[in-house]
N, CA, C and O atoms as a GROMACS GRO file, in nm:
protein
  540
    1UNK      N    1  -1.074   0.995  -2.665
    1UNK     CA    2  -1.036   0.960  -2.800
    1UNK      C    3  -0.970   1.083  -2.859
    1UNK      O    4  -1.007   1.199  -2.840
    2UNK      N    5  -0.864   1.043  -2.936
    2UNK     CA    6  -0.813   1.172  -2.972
    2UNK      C    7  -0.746   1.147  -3.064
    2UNK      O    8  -0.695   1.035  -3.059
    3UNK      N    9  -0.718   1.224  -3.176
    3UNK     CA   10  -0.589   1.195  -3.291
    3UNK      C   11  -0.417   1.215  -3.250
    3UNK      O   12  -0.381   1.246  -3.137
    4UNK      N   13  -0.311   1.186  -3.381
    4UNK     CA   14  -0.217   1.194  -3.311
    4UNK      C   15  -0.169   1.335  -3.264
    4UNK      O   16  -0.198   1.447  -3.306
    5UNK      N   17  -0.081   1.293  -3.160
    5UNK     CA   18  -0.016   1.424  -3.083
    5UNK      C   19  -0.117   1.512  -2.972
    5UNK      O   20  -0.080   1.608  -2.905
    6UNK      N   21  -0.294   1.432  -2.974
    6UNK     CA   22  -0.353   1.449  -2.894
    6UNK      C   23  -0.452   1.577  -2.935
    6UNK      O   24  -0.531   1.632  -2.858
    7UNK      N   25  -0.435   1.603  -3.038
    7UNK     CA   26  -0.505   1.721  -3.139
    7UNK      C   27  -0.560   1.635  -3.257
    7UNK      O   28  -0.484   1.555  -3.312
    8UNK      N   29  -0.716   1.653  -3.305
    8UNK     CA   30  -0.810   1.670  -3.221
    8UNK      C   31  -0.807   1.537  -3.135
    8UNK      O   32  -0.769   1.422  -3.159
    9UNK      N   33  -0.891   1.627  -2.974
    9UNK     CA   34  -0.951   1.540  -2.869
    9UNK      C   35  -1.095   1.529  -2.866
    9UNK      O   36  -1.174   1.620  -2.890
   10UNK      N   37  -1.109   1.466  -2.849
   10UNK     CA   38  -1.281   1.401  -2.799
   10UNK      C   39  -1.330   1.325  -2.718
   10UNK      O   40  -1.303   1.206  -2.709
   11UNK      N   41  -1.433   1.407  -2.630
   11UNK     CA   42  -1.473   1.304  -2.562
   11UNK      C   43  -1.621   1.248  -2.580
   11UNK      O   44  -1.700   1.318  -2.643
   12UNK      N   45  -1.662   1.128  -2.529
   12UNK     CA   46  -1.781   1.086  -2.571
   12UNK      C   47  -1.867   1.038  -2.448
   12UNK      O   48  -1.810   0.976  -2.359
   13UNK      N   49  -2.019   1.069  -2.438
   13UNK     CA   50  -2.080   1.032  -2.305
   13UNK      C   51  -2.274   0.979  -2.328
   13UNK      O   52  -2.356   0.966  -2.419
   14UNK      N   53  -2.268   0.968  -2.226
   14UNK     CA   54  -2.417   0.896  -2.246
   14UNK      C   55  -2.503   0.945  -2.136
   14UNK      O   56  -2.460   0.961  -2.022
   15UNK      N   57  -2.616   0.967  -2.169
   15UNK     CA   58  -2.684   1.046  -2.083
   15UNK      C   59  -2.843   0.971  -2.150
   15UNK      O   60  -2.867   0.942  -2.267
   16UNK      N   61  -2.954   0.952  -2.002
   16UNK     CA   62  -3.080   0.902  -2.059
   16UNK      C   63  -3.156   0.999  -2.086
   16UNK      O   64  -3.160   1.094  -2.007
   17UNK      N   65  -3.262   0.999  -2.243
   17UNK     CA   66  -3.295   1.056  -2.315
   17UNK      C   67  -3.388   1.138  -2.271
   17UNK      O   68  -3.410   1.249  -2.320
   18UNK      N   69  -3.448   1.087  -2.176
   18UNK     CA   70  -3.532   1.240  -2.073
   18UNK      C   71  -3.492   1.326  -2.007
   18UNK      O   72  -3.553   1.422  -1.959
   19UNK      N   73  -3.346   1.286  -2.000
   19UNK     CA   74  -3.277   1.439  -1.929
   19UNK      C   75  -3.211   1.515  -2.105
   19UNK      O   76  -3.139   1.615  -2.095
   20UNK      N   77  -3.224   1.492  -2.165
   20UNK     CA   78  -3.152   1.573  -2.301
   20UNK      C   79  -3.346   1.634  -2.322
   20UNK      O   80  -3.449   1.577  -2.358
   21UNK      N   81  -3.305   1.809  -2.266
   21UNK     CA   82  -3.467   1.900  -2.271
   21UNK      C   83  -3.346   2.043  -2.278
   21UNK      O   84  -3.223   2.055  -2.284
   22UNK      N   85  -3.412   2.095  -2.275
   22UNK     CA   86  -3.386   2.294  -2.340
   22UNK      C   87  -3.287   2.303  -2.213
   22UNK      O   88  -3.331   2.300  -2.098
   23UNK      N   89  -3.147   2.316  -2.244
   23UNK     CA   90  -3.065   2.367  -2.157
   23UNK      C   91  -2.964   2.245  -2.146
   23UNK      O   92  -2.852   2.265  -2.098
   24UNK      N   93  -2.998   2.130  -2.186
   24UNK     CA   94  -2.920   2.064  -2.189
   24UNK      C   95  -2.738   2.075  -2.233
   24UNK      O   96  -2.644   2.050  -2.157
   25UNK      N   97  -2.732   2.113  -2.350
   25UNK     CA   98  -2.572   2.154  -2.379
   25UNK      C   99  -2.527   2.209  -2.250
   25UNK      O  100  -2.468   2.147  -2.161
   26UNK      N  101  -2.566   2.347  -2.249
   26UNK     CA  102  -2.525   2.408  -2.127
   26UNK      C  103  -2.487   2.313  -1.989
   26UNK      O  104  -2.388   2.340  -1.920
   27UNK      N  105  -2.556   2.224  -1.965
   27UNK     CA  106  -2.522   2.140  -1.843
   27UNK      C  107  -2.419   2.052  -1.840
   27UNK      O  108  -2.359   2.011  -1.740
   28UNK      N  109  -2.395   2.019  -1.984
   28UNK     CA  110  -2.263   1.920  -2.020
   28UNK      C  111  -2.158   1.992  -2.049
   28UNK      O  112  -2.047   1.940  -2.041
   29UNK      N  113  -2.174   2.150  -2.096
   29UNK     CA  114  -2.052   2.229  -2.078
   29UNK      C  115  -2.003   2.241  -1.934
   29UNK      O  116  -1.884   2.228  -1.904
   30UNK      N  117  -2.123   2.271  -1.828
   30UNK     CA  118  -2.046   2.325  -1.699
   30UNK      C  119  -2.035   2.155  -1.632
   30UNK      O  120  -1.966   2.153  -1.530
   31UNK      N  121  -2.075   2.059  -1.662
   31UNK     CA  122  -2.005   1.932  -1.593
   31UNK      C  123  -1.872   1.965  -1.656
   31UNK      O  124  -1.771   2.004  -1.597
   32UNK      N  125  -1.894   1.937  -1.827
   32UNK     CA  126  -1.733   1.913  -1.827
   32UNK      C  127  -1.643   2.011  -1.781
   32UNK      O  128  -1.526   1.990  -1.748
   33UNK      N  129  -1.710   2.133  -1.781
   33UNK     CA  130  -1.588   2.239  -1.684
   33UNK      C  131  -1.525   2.207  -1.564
   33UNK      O  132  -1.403   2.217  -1.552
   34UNK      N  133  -1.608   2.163  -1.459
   34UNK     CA  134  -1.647   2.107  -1.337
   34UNK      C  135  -1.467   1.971  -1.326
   34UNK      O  136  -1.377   1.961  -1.242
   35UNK      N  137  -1.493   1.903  -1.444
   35UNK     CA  138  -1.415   1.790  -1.452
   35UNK      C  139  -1.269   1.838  -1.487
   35UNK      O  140  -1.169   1.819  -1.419
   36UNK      N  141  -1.281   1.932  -1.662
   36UNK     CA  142  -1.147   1.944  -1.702
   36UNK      C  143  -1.102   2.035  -1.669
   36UNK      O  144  -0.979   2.040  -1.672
   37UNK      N  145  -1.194   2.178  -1.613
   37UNK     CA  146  -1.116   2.314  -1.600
   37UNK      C  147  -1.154   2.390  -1.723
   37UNK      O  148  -1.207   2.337  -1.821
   38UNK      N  149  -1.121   2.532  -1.711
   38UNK     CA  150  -1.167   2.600  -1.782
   38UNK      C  151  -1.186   2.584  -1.893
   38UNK      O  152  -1.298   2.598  -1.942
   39UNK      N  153  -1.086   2.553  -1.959
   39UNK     CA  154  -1.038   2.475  -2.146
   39UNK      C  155  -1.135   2.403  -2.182
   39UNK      O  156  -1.142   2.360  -2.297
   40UNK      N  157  -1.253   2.371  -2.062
   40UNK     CA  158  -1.413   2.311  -2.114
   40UNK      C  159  -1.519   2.376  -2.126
   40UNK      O  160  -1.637   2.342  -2.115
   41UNK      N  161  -1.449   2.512  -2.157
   41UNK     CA  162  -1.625   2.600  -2.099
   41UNK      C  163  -1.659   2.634  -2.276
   41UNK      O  164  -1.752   2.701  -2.321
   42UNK      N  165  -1.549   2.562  -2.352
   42UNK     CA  166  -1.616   2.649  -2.480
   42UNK      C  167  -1.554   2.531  -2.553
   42UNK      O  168  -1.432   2.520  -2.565
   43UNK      N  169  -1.660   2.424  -2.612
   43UNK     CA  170  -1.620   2.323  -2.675
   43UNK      C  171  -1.551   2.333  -2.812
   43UNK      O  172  -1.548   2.456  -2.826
   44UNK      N  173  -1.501   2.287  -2.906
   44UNK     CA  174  -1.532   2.291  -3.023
   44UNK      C  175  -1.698   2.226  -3.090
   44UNK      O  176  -1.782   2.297  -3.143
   45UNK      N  177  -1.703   2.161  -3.080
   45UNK     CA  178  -1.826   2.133  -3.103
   45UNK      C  179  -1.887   2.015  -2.987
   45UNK      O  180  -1.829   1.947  -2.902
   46UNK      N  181  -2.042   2.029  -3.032
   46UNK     CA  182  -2.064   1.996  -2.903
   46UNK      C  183  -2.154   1.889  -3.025
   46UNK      O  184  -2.165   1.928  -3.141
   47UNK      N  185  -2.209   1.764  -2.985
   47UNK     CA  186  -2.315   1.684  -3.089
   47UNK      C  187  -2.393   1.628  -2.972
   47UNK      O  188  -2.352   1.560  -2.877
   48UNK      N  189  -2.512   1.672  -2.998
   48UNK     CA  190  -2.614   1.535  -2.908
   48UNK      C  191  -2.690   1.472  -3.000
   48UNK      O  192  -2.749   1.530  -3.091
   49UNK      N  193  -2.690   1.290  -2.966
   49UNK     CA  194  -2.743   1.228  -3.054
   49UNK      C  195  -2.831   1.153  -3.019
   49UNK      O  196  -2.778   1.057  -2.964
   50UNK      N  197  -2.975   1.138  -3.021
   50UNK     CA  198  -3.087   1.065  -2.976
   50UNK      C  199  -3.117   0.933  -3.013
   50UNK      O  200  -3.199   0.924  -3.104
   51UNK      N  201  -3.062   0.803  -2.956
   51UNK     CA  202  -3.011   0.707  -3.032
   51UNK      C  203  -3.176   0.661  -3.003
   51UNK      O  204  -3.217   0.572  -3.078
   52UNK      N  205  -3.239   0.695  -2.937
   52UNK     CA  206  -3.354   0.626  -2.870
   52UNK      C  207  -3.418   0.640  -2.998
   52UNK      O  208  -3.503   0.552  -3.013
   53UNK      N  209  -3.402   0.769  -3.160
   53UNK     CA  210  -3.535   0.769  -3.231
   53UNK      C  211  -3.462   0.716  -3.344
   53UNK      O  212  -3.512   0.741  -3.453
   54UNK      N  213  -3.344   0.642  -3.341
   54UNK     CA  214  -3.262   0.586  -3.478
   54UNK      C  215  -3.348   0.415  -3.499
   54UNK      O  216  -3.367   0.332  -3.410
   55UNK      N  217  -3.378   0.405  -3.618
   55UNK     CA  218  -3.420   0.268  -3.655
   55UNK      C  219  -3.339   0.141  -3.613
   55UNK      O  220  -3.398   0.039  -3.579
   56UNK      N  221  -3.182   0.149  -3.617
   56UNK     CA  222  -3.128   0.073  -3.558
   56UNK      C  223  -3.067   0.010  -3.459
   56UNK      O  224  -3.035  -0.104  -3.425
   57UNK      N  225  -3.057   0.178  -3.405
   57UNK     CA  226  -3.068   0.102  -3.241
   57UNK      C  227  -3.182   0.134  -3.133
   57UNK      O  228  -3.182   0.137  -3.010
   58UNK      N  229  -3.280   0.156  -3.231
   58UNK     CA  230  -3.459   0.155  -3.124
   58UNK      C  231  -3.564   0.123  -3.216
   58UNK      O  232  -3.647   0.203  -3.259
   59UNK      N  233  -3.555   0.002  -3.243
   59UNK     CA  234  -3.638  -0.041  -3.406
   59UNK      C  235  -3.757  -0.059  -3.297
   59UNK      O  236  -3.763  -0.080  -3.175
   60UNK      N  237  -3.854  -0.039  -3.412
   60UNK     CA  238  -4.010  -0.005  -3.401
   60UNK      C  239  -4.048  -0.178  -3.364
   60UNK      O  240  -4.167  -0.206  -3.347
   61UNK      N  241  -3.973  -0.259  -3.357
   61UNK     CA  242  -4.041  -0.410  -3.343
   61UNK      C  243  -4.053  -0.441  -3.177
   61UNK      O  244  -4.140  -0.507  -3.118
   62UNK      N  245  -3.893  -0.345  -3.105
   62UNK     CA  246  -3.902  -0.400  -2.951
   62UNK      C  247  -4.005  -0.255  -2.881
   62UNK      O  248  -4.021  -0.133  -2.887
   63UNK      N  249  -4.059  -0.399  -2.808
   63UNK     CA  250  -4.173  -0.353  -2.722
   63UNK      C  251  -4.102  -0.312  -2.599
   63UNK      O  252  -4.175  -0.218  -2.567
   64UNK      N  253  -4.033  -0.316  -2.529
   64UNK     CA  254  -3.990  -0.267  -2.408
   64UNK      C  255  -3.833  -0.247  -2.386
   64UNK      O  256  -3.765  -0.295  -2.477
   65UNK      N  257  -3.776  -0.197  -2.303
   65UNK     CA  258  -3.631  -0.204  -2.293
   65UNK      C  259  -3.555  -0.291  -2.306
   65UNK      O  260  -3.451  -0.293  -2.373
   66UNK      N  261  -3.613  -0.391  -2.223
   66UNK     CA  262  -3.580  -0.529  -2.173
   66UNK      C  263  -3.566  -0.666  -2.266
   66UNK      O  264  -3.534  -0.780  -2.230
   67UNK      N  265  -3.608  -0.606  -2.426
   67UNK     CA  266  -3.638  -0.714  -2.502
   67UNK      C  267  -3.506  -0.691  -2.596
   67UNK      O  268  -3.471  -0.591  -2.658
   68UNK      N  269  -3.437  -0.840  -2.582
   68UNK     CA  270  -3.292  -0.837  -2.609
   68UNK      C  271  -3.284  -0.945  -2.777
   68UNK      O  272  -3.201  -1.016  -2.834
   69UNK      N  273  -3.412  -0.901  -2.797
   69UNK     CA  274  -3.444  -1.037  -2.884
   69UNK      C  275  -3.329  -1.024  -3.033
   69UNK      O  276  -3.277  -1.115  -3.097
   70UNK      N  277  -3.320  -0.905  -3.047
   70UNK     CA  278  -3.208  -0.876  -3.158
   70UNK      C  279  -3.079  -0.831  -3.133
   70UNK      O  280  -2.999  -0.748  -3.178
   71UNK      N  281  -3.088  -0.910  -3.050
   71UNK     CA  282  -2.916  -0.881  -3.001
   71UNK      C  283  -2.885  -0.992  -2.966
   71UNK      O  284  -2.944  -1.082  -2.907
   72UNK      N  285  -2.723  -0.974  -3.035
   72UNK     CA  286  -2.676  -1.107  -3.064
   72UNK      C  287  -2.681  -1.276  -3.080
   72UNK      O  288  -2.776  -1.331  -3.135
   73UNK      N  289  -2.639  -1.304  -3.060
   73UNK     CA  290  -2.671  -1.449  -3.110
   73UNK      C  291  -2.620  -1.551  -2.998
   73UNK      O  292  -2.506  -1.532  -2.959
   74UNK      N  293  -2.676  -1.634  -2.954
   74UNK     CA  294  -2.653  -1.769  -2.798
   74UNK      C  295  -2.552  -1.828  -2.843
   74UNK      O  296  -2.481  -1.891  -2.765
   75UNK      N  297  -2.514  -1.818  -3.024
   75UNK     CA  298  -2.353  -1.900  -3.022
   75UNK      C  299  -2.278  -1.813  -2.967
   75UNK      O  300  -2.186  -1.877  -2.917
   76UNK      N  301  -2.259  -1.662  -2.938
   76UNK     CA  302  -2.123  -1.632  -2.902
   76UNK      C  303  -2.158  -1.638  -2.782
   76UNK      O  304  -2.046  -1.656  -2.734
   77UNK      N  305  -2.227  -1.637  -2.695
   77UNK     CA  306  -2.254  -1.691  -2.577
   77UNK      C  307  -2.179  -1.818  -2.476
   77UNK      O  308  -2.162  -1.846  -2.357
   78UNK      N  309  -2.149  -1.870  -2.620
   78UNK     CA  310  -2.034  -1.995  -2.544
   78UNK      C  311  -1.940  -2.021  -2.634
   78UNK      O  312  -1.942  -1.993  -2.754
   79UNK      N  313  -1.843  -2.084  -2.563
   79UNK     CA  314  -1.700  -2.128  -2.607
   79UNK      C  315  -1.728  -2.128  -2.741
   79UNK      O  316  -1.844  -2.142  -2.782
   80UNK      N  317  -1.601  -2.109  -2.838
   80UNK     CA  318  -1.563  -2.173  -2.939
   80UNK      C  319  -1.442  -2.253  -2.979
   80UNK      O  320  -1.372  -2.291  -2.885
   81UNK      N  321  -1.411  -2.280  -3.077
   81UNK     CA  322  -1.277  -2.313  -3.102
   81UNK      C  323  -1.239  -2.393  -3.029
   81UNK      O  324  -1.118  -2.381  -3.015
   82UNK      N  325  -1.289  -2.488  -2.961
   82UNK     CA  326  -1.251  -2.595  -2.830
   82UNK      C  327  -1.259  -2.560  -2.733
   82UNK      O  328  -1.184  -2.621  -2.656
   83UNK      N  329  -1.335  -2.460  -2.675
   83UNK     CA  330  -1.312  -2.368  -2.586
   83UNK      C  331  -1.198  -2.274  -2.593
   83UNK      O  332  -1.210  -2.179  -2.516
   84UNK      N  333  -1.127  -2.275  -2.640
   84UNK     CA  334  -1.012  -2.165  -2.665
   84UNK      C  335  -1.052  -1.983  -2.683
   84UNK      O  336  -0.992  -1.880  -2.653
   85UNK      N  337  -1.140  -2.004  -2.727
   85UNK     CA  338  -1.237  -1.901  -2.768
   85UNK      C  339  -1.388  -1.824  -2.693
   85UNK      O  340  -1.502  -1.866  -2.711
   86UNK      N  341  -1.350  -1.709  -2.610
   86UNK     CA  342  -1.457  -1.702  -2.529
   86UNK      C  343  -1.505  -1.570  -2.566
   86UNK      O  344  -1.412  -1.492  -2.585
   87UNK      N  345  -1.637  -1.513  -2.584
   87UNK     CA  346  -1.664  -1.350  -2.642
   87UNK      C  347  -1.794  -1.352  -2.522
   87UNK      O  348  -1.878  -1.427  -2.472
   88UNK      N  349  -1.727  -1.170  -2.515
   88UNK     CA  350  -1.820  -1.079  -2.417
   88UNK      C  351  -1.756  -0.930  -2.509
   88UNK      O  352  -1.658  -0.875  -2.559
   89UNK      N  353  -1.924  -0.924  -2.478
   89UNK     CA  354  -1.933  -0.758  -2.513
   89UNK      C  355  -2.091  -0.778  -2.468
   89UNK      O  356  -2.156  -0.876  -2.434
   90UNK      N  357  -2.119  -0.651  -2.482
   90UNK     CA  358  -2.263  -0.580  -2.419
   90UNK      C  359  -2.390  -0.659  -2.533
   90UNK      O  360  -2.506  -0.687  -2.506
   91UNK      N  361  -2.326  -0.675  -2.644
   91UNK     CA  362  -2.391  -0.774  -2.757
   91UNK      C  363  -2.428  -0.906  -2.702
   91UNK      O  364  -2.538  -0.955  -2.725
   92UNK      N  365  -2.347  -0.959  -2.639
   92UNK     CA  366  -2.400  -1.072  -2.570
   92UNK      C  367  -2.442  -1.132  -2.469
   92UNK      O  368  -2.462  -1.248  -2.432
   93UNK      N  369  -2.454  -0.994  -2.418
   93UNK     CA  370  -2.526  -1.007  -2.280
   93UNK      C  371  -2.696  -1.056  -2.280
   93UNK      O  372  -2.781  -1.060  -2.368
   94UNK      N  373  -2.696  -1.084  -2.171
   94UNK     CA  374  -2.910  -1.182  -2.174
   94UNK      C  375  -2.960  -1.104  -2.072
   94UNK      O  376  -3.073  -1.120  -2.023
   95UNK      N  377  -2.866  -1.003  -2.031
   95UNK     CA  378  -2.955  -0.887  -1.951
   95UNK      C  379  -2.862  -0.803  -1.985
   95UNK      O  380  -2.743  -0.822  -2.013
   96UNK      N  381  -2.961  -0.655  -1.976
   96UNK     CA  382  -2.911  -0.524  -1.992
   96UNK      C  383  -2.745  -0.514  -2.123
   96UNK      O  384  -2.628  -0.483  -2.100
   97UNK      N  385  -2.827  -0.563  -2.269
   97UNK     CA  386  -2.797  -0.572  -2.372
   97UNK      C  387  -2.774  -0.389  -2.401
   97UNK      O  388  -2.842  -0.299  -2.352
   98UNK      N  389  -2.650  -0.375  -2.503
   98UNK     CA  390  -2.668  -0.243  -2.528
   98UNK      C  391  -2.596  -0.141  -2.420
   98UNK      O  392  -2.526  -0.041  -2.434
   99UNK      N  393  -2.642  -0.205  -2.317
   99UNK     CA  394  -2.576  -0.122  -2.148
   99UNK      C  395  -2.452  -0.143  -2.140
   99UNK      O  396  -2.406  -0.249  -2.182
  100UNK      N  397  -2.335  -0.002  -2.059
  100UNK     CA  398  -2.253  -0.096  -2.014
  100UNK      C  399  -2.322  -0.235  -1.892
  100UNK      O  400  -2.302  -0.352  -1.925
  101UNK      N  401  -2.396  -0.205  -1.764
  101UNK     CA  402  -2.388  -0.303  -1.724
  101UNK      C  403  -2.375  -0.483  -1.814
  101UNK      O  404  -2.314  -0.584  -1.780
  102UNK      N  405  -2.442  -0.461  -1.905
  102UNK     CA  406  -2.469  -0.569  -2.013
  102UNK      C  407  -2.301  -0.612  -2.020
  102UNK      O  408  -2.254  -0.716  -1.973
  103UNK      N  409  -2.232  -0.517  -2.083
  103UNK     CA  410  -2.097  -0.548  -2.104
  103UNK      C  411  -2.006  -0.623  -1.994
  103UNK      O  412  -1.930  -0.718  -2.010
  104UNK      N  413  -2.039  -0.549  -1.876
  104UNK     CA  414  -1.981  -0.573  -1.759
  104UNK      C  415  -2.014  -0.714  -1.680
  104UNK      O  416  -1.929  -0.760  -1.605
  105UNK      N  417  -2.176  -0.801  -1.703
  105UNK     CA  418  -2.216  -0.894  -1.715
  105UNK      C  419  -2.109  -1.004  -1.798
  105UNK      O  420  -2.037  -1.086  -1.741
  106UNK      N  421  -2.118  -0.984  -1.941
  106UNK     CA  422  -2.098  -1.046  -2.027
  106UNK      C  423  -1.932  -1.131  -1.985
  106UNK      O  424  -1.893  -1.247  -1.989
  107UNK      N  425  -1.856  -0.967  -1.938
  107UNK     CA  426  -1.762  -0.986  -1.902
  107UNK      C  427  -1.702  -1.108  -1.833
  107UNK      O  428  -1.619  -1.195  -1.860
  108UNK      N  429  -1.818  -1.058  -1.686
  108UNK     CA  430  -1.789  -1.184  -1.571
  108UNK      C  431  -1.818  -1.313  -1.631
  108UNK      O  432  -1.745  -1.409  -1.610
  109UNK      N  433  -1.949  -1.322  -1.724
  109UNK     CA  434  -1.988  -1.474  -1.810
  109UNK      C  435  -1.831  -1.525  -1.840
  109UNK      O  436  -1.789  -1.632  -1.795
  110UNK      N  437  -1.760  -1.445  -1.912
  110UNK     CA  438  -1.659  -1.503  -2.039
  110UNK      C  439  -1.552  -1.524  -1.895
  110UNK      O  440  -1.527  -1.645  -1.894
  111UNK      N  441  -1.498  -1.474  -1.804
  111UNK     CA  442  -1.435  -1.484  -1.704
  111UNK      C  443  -1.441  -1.616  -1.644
  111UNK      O  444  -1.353  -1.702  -1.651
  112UNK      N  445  -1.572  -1.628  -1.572
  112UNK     CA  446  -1.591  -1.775  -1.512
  112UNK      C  447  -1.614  -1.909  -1.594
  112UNK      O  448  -1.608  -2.022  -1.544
  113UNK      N  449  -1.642  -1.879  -1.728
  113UNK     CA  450  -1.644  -1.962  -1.790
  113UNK      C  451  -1.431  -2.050  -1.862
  113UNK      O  452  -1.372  -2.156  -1.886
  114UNK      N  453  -1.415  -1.902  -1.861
  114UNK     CA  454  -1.276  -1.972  -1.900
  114UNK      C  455  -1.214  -2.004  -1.733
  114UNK      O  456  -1.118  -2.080  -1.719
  115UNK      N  457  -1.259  -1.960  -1.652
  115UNK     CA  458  -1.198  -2.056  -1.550
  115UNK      C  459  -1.198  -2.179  -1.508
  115UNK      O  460  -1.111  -2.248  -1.454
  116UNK      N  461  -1.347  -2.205  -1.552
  116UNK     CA  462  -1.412  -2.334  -1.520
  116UNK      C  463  -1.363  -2.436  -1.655
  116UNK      O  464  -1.398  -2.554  -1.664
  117UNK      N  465  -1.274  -2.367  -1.757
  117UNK     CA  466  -1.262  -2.392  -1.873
  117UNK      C  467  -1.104  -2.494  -1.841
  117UNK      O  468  -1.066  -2.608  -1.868
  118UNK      N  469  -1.050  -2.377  -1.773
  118UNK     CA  470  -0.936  -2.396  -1.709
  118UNK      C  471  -0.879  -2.492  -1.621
  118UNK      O  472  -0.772  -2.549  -1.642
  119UNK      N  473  -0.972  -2.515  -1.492
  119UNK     CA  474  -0.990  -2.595  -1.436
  119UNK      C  475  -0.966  -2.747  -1.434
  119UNK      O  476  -0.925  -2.828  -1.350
  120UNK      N  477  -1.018  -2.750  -1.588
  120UNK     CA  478  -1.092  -2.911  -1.660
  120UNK      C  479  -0.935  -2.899  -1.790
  120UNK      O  480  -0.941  -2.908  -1.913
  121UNK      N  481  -0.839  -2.880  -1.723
  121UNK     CA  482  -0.732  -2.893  -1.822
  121UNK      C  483  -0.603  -2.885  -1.727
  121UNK      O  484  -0.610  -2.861  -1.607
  122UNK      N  485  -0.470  -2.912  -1.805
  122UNK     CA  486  -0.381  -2.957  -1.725
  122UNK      C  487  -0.321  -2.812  -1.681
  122UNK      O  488  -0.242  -2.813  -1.586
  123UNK      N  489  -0.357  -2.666  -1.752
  123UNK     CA  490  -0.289  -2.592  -1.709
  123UNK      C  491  -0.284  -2.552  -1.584
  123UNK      O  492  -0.381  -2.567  -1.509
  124UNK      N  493  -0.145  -2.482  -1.534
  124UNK     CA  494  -0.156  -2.448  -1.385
  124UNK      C  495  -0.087  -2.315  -1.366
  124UNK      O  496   0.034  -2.300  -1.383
  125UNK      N  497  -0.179  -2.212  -1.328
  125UNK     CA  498  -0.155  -2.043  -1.354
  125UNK      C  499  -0.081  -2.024  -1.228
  125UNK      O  500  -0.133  -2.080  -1.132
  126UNK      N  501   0.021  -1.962  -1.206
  126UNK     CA  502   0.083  -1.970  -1.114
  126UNK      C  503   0.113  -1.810  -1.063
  126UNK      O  504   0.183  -1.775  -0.968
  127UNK      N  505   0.045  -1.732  -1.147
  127UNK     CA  506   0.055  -1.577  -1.114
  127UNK      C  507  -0.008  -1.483  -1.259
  127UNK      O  508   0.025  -1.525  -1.370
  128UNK      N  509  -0.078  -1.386  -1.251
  128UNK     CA  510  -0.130  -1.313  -1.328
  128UNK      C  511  -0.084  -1.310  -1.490
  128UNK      O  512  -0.008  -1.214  -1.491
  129UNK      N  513  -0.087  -1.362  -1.623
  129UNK     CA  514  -0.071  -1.314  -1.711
  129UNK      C  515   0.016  -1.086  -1.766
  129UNK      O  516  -0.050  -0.983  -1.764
  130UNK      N  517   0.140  -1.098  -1.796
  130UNK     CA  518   0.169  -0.961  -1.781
  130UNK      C  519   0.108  -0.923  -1.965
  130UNK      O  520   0.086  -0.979  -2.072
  131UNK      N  521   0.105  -0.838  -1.924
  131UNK     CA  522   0.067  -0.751  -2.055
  131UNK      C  523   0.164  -0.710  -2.177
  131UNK      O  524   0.155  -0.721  -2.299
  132UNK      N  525   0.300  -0.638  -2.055
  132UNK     CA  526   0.400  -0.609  -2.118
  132UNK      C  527   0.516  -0.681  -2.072
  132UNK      O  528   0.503  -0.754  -1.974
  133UNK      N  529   0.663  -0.670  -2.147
  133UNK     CA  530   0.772  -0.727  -2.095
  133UNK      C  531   0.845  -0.638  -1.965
  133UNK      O  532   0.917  -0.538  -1.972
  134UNK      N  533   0.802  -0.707  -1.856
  134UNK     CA  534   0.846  -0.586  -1.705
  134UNK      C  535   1.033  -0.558  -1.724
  134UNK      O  536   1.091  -0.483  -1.645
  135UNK      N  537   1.095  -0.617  -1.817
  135UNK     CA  538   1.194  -0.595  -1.849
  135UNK      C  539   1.213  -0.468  -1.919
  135UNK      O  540   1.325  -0.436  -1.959
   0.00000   0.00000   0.00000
């Protein structure tokens, strides 16, 4: 992430909360050295943030990791809009909510579902959707 012209840069990472102990910075300076080269050995700033003790994303109600009970909602879970409409994000995942894997789940959900969506209609895909004009 970075502003324009690429000044300021930032990068952002995730690490589980039992490895963030006394020495920690130091270890994410010499990874990121490791990765970018020297220009990483002396951050501008460095932030570690313990999301595990924030009320909103580790509320005192869930009992275990695994309990996805406040996260998101089973309507975006399926089609909308006639099916026209399909949502994935890590929000709507029914395992490993919050996670990327969750995201990466959610993903494949919204994938096979618009295929199977697809299927059951007259369209006929005849090669990849482009992004940009290859012109």
């Amino acid at each position: 992430m970075s502003g324009l012209g690429g000044k300021p840069a930032a990068l952002s990472g995730f690490a589980h909360a039992r490895t963030v102990q006394p020495g920690f910075e130091q270890a994410v300076t010499a990874q990121l050295t490791r990765f970018f080269g020297p220009a990483a050995t002396a951050p501008t700033a460095l932030h570690v943030q313990d999301w595990s003790t924030e009320r909103r994303t580790s509320p005192s109600t869930v009992q275990r990791l695994a309990d996805y009970s406040l996260v998101g909602h089973s309507l975006h879970q399926r089609p909308a809009l006639d099916g026209r409409l399909h949502c994935a994000s890590t929000e709507t995942a029914t395992e490993y909510a919050r996670h990327v894997e969750g995201a990466l789940a959610a993903g494949e959900r919204a994938a096979r579902s618009v295929l199977t969506a697809l299927k059951d209609t007259d369209v006929l895909i005849t090669e990849p959707a482009r992004l940009s004009d290859p012109g």
